[in-house]
């Protein structure tokens, strides 16, 4: 069992940046593949980015590739999502998710992830 707590959301102008953090409360963080998902009002939750257990592989949704960067610090049990060049369409609740997986194969389906944080709101607006 692992608990995930996101932070770093807020209101930002278009073109701005935010860094989301997701702290894990558990002893085996380095065994987890970590993902970020988001859900905009009236829409289904969608995959944003994921990183394998020791960070060898990353994968991004096409809509954020080149603007967002996922990283992790296993010593701090934390995964990050650096979001640059933000657009109004990035407005959503962002969720951190984890699955026990020590492979280097990225999972993009939310059904593949076992543990979820409570979400943090990101609003991009002028």
C-alpha positions as a LaTeX table, in Angstrom:
\begin{tabular}{lrrr}
\hline
Residue & $x$ (\AA) & $y$ (\AA) & $z$ (\AA) \\
\hline
Unk1 & 0.00 & 0.00 & 0.00 \\
Unk2 & 1.28 & 3.47 & $-0.82$ \\
Unk3 & $-0.25$ & 6.87 & $-0.32$ \\
Unk4 & 0.36 & 9.58 & $-2.89$ \\
Unk5 & 0.07 & 13.31 & $-2.22$ \\
Unk6 & 0.26 & 15.82 & $-5.05$ \\
Unk7 & 1.21 & 19.46 & $-4.67$ \\
Unk8 & 2.23 & 22.41 & $-6.80$ \\
Unk9 & $-0.98$ & 23.15 & $-8.65$ \\
Unk10 & $-2.40$ & 26.62 & $-9.00$ \\
Unk11 & $-3.37$ & 29.42 & $-11.36$ \\
Unk12 & $-0.91$ & 30.38 & $-14.08$ \\
Unk13 & $-1.08$ & 32.56 & $-17.17$ \\
Unk14 & $-0.81$ & 31.05 & $-20.64$ \\
Unk15 & 2.84 & 30.48 & $-21.51$ \\
Unk16 & 3.77 & 30.09 & $-17.86$ \\
Unk17 & 5.22 & 27.14 & $-15.96$ \\
Unk18 & 4.37 & 25.00 & $-12.96$ \\
Unk19 & 6.06 & 22.04 & $-11.33$ \\
Unk20 & 3.88 & 19.40 & $-9.77$ \\
Unk21 & 5.21 & 17.08 & $-7.11$ \\
Unk22 & 3.89 & 13.75 & $-5.92$ \\
Unk23 & 5.25 & 12.43 & $-2.65$ \\
Unk24 & 4.84 & 8.76 & $-1.89$ \\
Unk25 & 4.45 & 7.40 & 1.59 \\
Unk26 & 5.80 & 3.90 & 1.37 \\
Unk27 & 8.93 & 1.85 & 1.59 \\
Unk28 & 9.10 & 0.58 & $-1.96$ \\
Unk29 & 8.78 & 3.71 & $-4.08$ \\
Unk30 & 11.65 & 2.61 & $-6.32$ \\
Unk31 & 9.60 & $-0.45$ & $-7.33$ \\
Unk32 & 6.79 & 1.64 & $-8.77$ \\
Unk33 & 6.18 & 2.88 & $-12.25$ \\
Unk34 & 4.73 & 6.37 & $-11.83$ \\
Unk35 & 2.26 & 8.18 & $-14.01$ \\
Unk36 & 0.51 & 11.53 & $-14.28$ \\
Unk37 & $-3.05$ & 11.76 & $-15.53$ \\
Unk38 & $-5.43$ & 14.69 & $-15.80$ \\
Unk39 & $-9.15$ & 15.29 & $-15.97$ \\
Unk40 & $-10.69$ & 18.44 & $-17.37$ \\
Unk41 & $-14.29$ & 19.43 & $-16.55$ \\
Unk42 & $-16.74$ & 17.33 & $-18.51$ \\
Unk43 & $-14.03$ & 15.08 & $-19.92$ \\
Unk44 & $-12.65$ & 11.67 & $-19.10$ \\
Unk45 & $-9.37$ & 11.29 & $-17.28$ \\
Unk46 & $-6.46$ & 11.05 & $-19.70$ \\
Unk47 & $-2.85$ & 9.96 & $-19.63$ \\
Unk48 & $-0.23$ & 12.70 & $-19.48$ \\
Unk49 & 3.16 & 11.12 & $-18.77$ \\
Unk50 & 4.82 & 8.15 & $-17.10$ \\
Unk51 & 8.26 & 7.08 & $-15.94$ \\
Unk52 & 9.64 & 3.63 & $-15.23$ \\
Unk53 & 10.88 & 2.51 & $-11.83$ \\
Unk54 & 14.44 & 3.84 & $-12.08$ \\
Unk55 & 13.68 & 6.45 & $-14.68$ \\
Unk56 & 15.18 & 4.76 & $-17.72$ \\
Unk57 & 12.08 & 5.24 & $-19.85$ \\
Unk58 & 9.56 & 8.04 & $-20.06$ \\
Unk59 & 6.54 & 8.51 & $-22.28$ \\
Unk60 & 4.29 & 11.49 & $-22.98$ \\
Unk61 & 0.91 & 12.13 & $-24.47$ \\
Unk62 & 1.21 & 13.88 & $-27.79$ \\
Unk63 & $-0.54$ & 16.97 & $-26.47$ \\
Unk64 & 2.19 & 17.63 & $-23.89$ \\
Unk65 & 5.31 & 16.22 & $-25.55$ \\
Unk66 & 8.04 & 18.83 & $-25.73$ \\
Unk67 & 6.38 & 20.99 & $-23.05$ \\
Unk68 & 6.14 & 18.68 & $-20.03$ \\
Unk69 & 8.90 & 16.67 & $-18.37$ \\
Unk70 & 8.42 & 13.85 & $-15.89$ \\
Unk71 & 11.21 & 12.94 & $-13.51$ \\
Unk72 & 11.66 & 11.12 & $-10.23$ \\
Unk73 & 13.93 & 11.17 & $-7.21$ \\
Unk74 & 13.83 & 7.76 & $-5.59$ \\
Unk75 & 15.87 & 9.01 & $-2.63$ \\
Unk76 & 13.04 & 11.44 & $-1.88$ \\
Unk77 & 10.17 & 9.11 & $-2.87$ \\
Unk78 & 8.92 & 11.84 & $-5.18$ \\
Unk79 & 7.92 & 12.16 & $-8.82$ \\
Unk80 & 7.71 & 15.50 & $-10.58$ \\
Unk81 & 5.94 & 16.95 & $-13.58$ \\
Unk82 & 7.55 & 20.10 & $-14.95$ \\
Unk83 & 5.02 & 21.88 & $-17.12$ \\
Unk84 & 6.20 & 24.65 & $-19.44$ \\
Unk85 & 4.47 & 26.73 & $-22.12$ \\
Unk86 & 1.15 & 26.05 & $-20.49$ \\
Unk87 & $-2.03$ & 26.47 & $-22.49$ \\
Unk88 & $-5.64$ & 26.99 & $-21.39$ \\
Unk89 & $-6.40$ & 23.47 & $-22.59$ \\
Unk90 & $-3.99$ & 22.14 & $-19.95$ \\
Unk91 & $-6.50$ & 23.23 & $-17.29$ \\
Unk92 & $-7.47$ & 20.13 & $-15.34$ \\
Unk93 & $-7.13$ & 18.25 & $-12.09$ \\
Unk94 & $-3.81$ & 16.44 & $-12.26$ \\
Unk95 & $-3.46$ & 13.03 & $-10.60$ \\
Unk96 & $-0.40$ & 11.07 & $-9.68$ \\
Unk97 & $-0.63$ & 7.28 & $-9.97$ \\
Unk98 & 1.57 & 4.29 & $-9.17$ \\
Unk99 & 1.79 & 0.64 & $-10.13$ \\
Unk100 & 4.17 & $-2.02$ & $-8.91$ \\
Unk101 & 6.29 & $-2.62$ & $-11.98$ \\
Unk102 & 10.05 & $-3.02$ & $-12.31$ \\
Unk103 & 10.00 & $-3.43$ & $-16.06$ \\
Unk104 & 10.93 & $-0.77$ & $-18.60$ \\
Unk105 & 7.58 & $-0.93$ & $-20.36$ \\
Unk106 & 5.40 & 2.14 & $-19.96$ \\
Unk107 & 1.70 & 1.70 & $-19.19$ \\
Unk108 & $-0.63$ & 4.47 & $-20.36$ \\
Unk109 & $-4.00$ & 3.04 & $-19.30$ \\
Unk110 & $-5.38$ & 4.28 & $-16.01$ \\
Unk111 & $-6.63$ & 0.75 & $-15.36$ \\
Unk112 & $-3.00$ & $-0.37$ & $-15.09$ \\
Unk113 & $-2.36$ & 1.84 & $-12.07$ \\
Unk114 & $-3.23$ & 0.70 & $-8.57$ \\
Unk115 & $-2.63$ & 3.72 & $-6.35$ \\
Unk116 & $-3.88$ & 7.27 & $-6.90$ \\
Unk117 & $-3.43$ & 10.62 & $-5.28$ \\
Unk118 & $-6.24$ & 13.04 & $-4.52$ \\
Unk119 & $-5.38$ & 15.38 & $-7.38$ \\
Unk120 & $-4.22$ & 18.96 & $-7.65$ \\
Unk121 & $-5.94$ & 21.68 & $-9.69$ \\
Unk122 & $-4.06$ & 23.40 & $-12.49$ \\
Unk123 & $-5.77$ & 26.39 & $-14.08$ \\
Unk124 & $-4.24$ & 28.17 & $-17.06$ \\
Unk125 & $-5.96$ & 31.47 & $-17.65$ \\
Unk126 & $-5.23$ & 35.12 & $-18.20$ \\
\hline
\end{tabular}
